[in-house]
C-alpha positions as CSV (number, residue, x, y, z in Angstrom):
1,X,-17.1,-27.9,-9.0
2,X,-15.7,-30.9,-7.4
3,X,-14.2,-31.0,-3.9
4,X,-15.3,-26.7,-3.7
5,X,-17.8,-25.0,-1.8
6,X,-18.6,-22.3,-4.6
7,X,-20.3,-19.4,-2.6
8,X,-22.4,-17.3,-4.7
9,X,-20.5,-14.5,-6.9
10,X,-21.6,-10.6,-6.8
11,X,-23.0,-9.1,-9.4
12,X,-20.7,-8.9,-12.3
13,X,-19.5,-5.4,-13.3
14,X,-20.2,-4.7,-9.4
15,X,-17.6,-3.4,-7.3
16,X,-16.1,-6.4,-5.6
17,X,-13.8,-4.9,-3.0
18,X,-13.7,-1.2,-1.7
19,X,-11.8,1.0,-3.5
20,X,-9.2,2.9,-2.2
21,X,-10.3,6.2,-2.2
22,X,-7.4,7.1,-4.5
23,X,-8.7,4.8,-7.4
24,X,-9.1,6.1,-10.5
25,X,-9.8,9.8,-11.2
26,X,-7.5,12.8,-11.4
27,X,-4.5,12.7,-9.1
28,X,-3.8,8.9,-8.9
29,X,-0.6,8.1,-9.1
30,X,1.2,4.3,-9.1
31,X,5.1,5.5,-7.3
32,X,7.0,3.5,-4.5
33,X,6.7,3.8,-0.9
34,X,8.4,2.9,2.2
35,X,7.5,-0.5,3.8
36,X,10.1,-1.6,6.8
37,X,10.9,-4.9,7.3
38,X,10.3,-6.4,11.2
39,X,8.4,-8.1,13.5
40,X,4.2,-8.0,13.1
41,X,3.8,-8.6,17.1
42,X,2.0,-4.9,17.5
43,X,0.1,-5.2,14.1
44,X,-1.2,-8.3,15.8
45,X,-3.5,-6.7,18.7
46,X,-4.9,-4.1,15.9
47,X,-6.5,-6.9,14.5
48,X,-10.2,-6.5,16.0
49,X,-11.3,-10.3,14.0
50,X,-14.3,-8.8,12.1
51,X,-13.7,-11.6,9.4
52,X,-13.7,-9.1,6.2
53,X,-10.4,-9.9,5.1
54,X,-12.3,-13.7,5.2
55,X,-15.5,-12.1,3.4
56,X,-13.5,-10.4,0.6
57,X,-10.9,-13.1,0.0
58,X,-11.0,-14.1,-3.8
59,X,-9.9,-17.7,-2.4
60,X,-11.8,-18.2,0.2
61,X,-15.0,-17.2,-1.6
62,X,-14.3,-20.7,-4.2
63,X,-12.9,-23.0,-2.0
64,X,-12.8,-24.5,1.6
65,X,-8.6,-25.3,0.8
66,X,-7.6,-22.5,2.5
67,X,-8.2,-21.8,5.9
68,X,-8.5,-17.7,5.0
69,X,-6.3,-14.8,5.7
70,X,-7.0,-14.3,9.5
71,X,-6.7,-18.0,10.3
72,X,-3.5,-18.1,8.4
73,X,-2.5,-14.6,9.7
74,X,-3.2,-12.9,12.9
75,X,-4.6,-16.0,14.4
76,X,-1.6,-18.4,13.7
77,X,0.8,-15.5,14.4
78,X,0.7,-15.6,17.4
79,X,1.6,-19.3,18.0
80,X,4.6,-18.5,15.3
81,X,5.8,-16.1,17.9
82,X,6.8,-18.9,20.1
83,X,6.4,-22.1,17.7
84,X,7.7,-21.3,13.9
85,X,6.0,-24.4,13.2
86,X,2.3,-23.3,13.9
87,X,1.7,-22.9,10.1
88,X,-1.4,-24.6,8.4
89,X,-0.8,-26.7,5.1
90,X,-3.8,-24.6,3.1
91,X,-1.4,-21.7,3.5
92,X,0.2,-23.1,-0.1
93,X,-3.6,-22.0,-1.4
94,X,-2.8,-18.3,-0.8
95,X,-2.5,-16.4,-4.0
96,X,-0.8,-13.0,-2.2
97,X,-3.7,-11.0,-4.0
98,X,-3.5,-8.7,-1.0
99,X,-7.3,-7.9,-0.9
100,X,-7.3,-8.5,2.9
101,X,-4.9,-6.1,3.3
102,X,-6.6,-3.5,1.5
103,X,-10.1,-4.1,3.1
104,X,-8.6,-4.3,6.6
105,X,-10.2,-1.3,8.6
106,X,-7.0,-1.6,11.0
107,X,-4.1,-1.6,8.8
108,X,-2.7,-5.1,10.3
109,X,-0.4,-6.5,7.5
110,X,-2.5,-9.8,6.5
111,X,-0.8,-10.4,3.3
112,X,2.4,-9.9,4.6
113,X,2.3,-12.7,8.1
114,X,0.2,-15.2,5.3
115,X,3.6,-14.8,3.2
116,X,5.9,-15.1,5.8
117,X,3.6,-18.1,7.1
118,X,3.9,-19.9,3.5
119,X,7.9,-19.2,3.5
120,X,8.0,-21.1,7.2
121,X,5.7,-23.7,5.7
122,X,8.1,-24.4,2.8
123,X,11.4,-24.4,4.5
124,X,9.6,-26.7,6.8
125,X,8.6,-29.2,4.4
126,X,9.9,-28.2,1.0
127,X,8.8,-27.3,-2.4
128,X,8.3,-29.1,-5.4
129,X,10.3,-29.3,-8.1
130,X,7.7,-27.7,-10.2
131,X,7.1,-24.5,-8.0
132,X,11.3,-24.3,-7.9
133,X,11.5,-24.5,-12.0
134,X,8.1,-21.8,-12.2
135,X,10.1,-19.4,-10.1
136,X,12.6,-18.7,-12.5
137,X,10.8,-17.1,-15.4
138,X,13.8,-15.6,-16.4
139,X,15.7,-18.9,-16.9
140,X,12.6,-19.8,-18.6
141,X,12.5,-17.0,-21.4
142,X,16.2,-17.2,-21.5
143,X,16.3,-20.7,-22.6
144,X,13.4,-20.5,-25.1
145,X,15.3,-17.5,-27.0
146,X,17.3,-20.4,-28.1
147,X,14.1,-21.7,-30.2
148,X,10.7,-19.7,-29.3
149,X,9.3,-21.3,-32.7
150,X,9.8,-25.3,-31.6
151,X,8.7,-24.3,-27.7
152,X,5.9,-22.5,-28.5
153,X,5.3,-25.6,-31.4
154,X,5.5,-28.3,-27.7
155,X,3.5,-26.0,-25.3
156,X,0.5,-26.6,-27.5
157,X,1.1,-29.7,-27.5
158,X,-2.3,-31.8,-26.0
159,X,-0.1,-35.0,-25.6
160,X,2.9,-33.3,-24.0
161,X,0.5,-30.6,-21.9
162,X,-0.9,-34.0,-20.7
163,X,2.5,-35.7,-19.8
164,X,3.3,-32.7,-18.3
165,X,0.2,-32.4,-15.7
166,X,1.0,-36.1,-14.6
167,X,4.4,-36.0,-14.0
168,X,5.3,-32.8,-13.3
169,X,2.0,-31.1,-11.7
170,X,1.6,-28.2,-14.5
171,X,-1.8,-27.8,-15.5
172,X,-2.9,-29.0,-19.3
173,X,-6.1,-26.8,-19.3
174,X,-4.4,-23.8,-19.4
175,X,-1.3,-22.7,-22.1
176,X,1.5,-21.9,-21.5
177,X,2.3,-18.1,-22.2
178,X,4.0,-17.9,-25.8
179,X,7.5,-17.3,-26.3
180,X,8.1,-13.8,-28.5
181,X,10.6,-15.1,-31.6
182,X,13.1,-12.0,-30.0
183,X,13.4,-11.0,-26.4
184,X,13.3,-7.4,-25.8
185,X,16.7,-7.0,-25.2
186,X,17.5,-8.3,-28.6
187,X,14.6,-5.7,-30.3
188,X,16.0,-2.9,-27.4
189,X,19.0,-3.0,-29.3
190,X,17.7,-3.0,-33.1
191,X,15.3,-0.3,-32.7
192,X,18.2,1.8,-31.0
193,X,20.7,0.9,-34.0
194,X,17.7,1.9,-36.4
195,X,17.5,5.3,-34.5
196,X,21.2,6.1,-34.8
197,X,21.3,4.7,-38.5
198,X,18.6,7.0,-39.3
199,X,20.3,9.8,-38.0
200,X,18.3,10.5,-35.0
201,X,19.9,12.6,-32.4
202,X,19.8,9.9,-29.1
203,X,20.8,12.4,-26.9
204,X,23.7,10.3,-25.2
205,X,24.5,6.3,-24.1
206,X,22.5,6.9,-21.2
207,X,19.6,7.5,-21.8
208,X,19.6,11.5,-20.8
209,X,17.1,14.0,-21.9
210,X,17.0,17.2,-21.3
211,X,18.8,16.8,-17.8
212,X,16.1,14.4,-16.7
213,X,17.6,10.2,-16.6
214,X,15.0,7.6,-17.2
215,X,15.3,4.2,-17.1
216,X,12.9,1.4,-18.1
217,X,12.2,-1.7,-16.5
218,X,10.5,-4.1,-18.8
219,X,10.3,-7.4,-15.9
220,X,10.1,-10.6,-17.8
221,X,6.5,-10.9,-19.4
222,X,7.9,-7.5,-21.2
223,X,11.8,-9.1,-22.0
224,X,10.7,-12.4,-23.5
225,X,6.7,-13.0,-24.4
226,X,5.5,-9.6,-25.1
227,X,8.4,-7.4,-26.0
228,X,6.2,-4.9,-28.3
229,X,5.2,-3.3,-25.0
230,X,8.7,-2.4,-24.5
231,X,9.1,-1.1,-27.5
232,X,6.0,0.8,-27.7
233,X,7.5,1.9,-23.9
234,X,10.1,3.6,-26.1
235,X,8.2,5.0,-29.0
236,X,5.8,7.1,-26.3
237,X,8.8,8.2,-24.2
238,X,10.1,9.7,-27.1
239,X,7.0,11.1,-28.6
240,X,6.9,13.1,-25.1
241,X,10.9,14.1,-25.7
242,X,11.9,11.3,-23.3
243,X,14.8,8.4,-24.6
244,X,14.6,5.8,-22.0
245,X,18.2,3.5,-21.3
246,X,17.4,-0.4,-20.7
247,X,19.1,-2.6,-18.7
248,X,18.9,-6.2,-18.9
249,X,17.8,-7.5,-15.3
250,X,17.0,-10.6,-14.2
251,X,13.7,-12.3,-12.3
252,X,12.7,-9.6,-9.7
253,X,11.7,-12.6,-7.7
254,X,8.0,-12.6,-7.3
255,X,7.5,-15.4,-8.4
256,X,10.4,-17.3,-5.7
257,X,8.1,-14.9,-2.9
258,X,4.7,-16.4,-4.0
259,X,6.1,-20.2,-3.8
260,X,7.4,-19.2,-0.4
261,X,11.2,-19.5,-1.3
262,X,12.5,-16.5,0.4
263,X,16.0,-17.5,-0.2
264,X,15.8,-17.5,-3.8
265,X,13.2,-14.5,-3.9
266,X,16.3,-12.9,-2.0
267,X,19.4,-13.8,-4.3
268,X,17.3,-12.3,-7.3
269,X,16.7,-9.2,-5.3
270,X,20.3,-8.9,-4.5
271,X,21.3,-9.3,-8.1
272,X,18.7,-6.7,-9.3
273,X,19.3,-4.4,-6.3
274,X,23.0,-4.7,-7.7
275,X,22.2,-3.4,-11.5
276,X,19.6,-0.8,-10.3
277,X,21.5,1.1,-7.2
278,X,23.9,2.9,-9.3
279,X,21.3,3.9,-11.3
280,X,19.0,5.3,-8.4
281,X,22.0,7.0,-7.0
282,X,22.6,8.6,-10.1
283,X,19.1,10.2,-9.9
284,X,17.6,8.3,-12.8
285,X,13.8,7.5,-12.4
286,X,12.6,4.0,-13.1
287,X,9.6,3.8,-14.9
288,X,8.0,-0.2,-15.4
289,X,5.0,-1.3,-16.9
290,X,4.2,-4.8,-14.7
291,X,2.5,-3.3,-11.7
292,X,3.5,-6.9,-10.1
293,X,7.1,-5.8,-10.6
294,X,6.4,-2.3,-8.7
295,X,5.1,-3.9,-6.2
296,X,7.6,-6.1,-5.5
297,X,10.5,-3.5,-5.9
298,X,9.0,-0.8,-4.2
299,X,7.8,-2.4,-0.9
300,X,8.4,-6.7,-1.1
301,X,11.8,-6.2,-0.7
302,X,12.0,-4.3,2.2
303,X,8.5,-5.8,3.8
304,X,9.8,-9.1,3.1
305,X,13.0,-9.6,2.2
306,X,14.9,-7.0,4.1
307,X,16.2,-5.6,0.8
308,X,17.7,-1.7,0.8
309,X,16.5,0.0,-2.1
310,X,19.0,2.5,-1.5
311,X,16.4,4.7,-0.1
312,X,14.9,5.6,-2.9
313,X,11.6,4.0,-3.5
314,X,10.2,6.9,-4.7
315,X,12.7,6.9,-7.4
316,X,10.4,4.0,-9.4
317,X,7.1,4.2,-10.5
318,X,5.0,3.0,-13.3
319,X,4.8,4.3,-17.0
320,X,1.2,6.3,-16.6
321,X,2.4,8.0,-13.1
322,X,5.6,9.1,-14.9
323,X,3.5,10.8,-18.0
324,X,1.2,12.1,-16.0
325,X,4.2,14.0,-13.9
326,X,5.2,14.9,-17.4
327,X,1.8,16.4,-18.7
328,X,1.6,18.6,-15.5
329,X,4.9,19.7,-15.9
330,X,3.7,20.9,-19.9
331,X,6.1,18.5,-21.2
332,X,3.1,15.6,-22.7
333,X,1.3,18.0,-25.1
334,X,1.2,15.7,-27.9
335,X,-3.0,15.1,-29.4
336,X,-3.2,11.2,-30.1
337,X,-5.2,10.5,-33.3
338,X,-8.9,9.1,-31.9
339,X,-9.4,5.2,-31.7
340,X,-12.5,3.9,-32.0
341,X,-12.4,1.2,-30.2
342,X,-14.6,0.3,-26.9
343,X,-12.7,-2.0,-24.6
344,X,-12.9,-3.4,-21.4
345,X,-10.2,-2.7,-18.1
346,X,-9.3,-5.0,-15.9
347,X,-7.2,-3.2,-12.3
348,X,-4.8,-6.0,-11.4
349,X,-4.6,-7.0,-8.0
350,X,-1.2,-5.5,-7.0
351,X,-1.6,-2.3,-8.4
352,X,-4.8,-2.2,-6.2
353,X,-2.6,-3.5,-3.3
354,X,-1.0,-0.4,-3.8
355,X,-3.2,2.6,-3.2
356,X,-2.6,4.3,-6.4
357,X,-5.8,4.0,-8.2
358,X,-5.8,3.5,-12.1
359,X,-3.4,6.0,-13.8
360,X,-3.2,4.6,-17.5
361,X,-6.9,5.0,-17.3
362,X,-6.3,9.0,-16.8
363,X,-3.9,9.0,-19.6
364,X,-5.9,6.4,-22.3
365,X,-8.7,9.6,-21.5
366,X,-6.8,11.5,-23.7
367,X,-7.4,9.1,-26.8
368,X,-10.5,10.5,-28.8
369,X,-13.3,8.2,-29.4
370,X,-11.8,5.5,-27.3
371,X,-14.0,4.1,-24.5
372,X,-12.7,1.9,-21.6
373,X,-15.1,0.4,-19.4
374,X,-13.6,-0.4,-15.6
375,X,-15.1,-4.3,-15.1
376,X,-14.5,-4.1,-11.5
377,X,-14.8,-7.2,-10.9
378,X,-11.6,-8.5,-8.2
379,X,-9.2,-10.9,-9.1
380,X,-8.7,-12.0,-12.3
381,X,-7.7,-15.7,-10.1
382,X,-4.3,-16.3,-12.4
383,X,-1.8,-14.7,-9.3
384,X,1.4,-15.5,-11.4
385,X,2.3,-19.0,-11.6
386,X,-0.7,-20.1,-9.4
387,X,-2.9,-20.8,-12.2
388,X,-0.5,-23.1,-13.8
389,X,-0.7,-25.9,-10.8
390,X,-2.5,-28.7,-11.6
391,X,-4.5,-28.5,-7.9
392,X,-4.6,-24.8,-7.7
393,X,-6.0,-24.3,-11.6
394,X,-9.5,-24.8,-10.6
395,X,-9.5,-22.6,-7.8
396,X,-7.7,-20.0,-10.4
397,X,-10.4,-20.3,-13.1
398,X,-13.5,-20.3,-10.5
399,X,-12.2,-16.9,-9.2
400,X,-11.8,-15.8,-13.0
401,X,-15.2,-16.2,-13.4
402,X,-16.9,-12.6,-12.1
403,X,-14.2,-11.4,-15.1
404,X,-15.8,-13.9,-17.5
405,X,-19.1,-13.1,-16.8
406,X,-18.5,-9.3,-16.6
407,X,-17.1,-9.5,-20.1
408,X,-20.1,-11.2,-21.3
409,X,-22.7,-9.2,-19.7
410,X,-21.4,-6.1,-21.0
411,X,-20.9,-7.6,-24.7
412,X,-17.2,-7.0,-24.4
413,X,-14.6,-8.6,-26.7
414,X,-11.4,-6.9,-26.8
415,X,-9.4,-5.9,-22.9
416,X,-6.5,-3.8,-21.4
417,X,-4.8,-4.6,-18.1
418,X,-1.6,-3.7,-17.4
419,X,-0.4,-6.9,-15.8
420,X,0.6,-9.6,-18.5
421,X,-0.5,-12.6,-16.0
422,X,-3.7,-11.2,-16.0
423,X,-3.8,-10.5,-19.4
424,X,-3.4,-14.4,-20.2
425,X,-6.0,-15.1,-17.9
426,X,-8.5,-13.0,-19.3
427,X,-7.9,-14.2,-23.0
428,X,-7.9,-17.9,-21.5
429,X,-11.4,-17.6,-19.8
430,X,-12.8,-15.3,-22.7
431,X,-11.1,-15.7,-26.2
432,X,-10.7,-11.8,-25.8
433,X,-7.6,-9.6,-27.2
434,X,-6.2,-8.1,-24.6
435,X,-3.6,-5.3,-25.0
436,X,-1.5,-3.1,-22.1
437,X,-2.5,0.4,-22.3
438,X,1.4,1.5,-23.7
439,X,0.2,-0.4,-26.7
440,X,-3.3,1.6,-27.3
441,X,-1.0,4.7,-26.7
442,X,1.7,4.4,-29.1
443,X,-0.9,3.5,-31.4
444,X,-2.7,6.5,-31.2
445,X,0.4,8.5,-31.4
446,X,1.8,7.3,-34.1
447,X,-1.4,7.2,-36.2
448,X,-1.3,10.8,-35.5
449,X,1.9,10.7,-36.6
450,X,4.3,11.4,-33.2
451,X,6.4,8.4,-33.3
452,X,9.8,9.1,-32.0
């Protein structure tokens, strides 16, 4: 590859990174944490520069663009603690994977100083109007609800793709997600009007089952280009006796924190920390299915942002943590119908980042005859928008490659991930179908016959 010092790549359908030692297995769970917001000065001297955070870096290992973690972190930090300014331009080729944070035998908070060091870098020197317009997915999907069928018909356009790489910097070589022809919010409300025209009981307007108060949070991948996960979100919750309420929330500004635009990361956070407080002081639990999203609520905010999640970041977790809480409990004794199917799973980088292991792969154990092989091979390269930048798209697709070649070596054709980025990345680089676990659930349930 031109202009990249390729190292070699590890053996695909190797372990690429250690594991937590929660991954995978009984008893891994995917639920919010606390994460404080301050200065890193003490984090600092922990650092004891053994390099692994360099040696595991998905980046690092395809490119010479970026300086690495520790050169960009602890090393730079310190000069940031007199000089703001002390930030390195290959800081804009950080993905915020967060593998060096969870190889770090010290616990210094990598990730977190390279993110900071990219939002110093950009309020420095600015961002491009292309990173500003890729922040705002929600904008985005809200716009193309106005004609999904004529902007999915331009985004495969090759003649507009190309405009678009020359003049604006967006990447030809890989397509732009399709639009769904109804958001989920649009479906959200159908499906529950088809409940109550059908005569089925729903419990109440909010969403309240047997005392317990769910909420989902769908994120925007969910809400506008692949709303049948929502919806198969609702038909498993109420297999298991669970009726969900949905609120319509905007961006929760990942993508703003991975361009380094911590102001506009912020106003989304304030906006969705506005909708979703009342809820968590209620008591209602917030189940998602976008581990990126998780993430970003459960510990960005405060790490980063200095967002309040009224205290409660326990209160969220993802779909598999919550069903798993339920089957313990006695309440998810429902037999899926088997699926014969023999897929591939791909553990997206955040919900790595986040200690909890693999719980949809505990609960897809359940499905008779259906057999998901962990690839375990790192970062699927994609990271968001990343991908979609004309100079960062062949560092994204040279990371994607131990995924490619994992597929191939183990004669896989069909995927599930729970992250939708991912998901696009993997059918890009492999021509795969790719499903989120919910989907093979609800499947199996209602071929069995326990739809909601």
């Amino acid at each position: 590859m031109s202009g990249m010092d390729k190292r070699d790549y590890p053996e695909p359908g190797a372990e690429s990174i250690a594991r937590p030692a929660s991954a995978g297995g009984a008893g891994a769970t995917c639920a919010g944490g606390s994460a404080a917001q301050g200065s890193h000065a003490y984090d600092l001297d922990n650092c004891i520069k053994c390099t692994i955070c360099l040696a595991h870096c998905p980046v690092s290992r395809v490119t010479d663009k970026f300086a690495g973690p520790k050169q960009n972190g602890p090393d730079l930090e310190r000069f940031r603690l007199l000089e703001p300014a002390a930030v390195h331009p290959s800081i804009v080729y950080c993905t915020g994977c967060r593998t060096c944070e969870v190889v770090c035998p010290s616990g210094v908070p990598v990730a977190a100083m390279n993110s900071r060091a990219k939002a110093q870098y950009v309020a420095r020197y600015g961002a491009p109007l292309r990173d500003r317009l890729l922040a705002t997915p929600d904008v985005a999907g809200r716009l193309a609800t106005l004609a999904p069928g004529l902007i999915n018909r331009l985004g495969r356009s090759n003649w507009l793709r190309a405009a678009g790489e020359k003049l604006a910097g967006v990447s030809a070589a890989l397509p732009l997600p399709r639009y769904a022809d109804r958001s989920f919010p649009v479906l959200y409300r159908m499906w529950r009007r088809e409940r109550q025209g059908a005569g089925v009981n729903s419990r109440s307007s909010h969403g309240v089952t047997g005392g317990e108060k769910v909420l989902y949070y769908p994120g925007c991948y969910v809400n506008y280009n692949q709303p049948q996960i929502g919806l198969a979100v609702l038909d498993v919750l109420v297999a298991s006796g669970v009726e969900a309420r949905v609120e319509e929330f905007p961006c929760c500004g990942l993508p703003a924190i991975s361009a380094g635009l911590y102001d506009a990361a912020r106003h989304k956070g304030e906006e969705t920390l506005r909708l979703l407080k009342p809820y968590l002081e209620e008591g209602y639990r917030v189940v998602t299915t976008c581990p990126s999203c998780l993430f970003t609520l459960s510990q960005k905010y405060g790490e980063l942002l200095g967002l309040d999640l009224a205290g409660r970041p326990e209160q969220i977790t993802d779909i598999f943590t919550y069903l798993l809480e339920l089957k313990e409990q006695g309440r998810f004794s429902l037999n899926p119908a088997p699926l014969p199917l023999r897929l591939a799973y791909h553990q997206p980088c955040h919900q790595r980042a986040m200690g909890c292991g693999s719980p949809s792969l505990d609960v897809l154990a359940l499905i008779p005859e259906l057999q998901v092989v962990d690839l375990a091979a790192g970062c699927c390269g994609l990271a968001g928008t990343y991908g979609f930048k004309r100079e960062k798209y062949p560092v994204s697709r040279a990371i994607g490659e131990n995924v490619r070649q994992a597929m191939e070596q183990l004669a896989l054709s069909e995927a599930v991930t729970e992250c939708g980025m991912c998901a696009l990345q993997i059918g890009h680089l492999t021509g795969a179908r790719v499903y989120h676990p919910v989907e093979l659930l609800s499947r199996a349930f209602a071929q069995a016959g326990q739809k909601g």
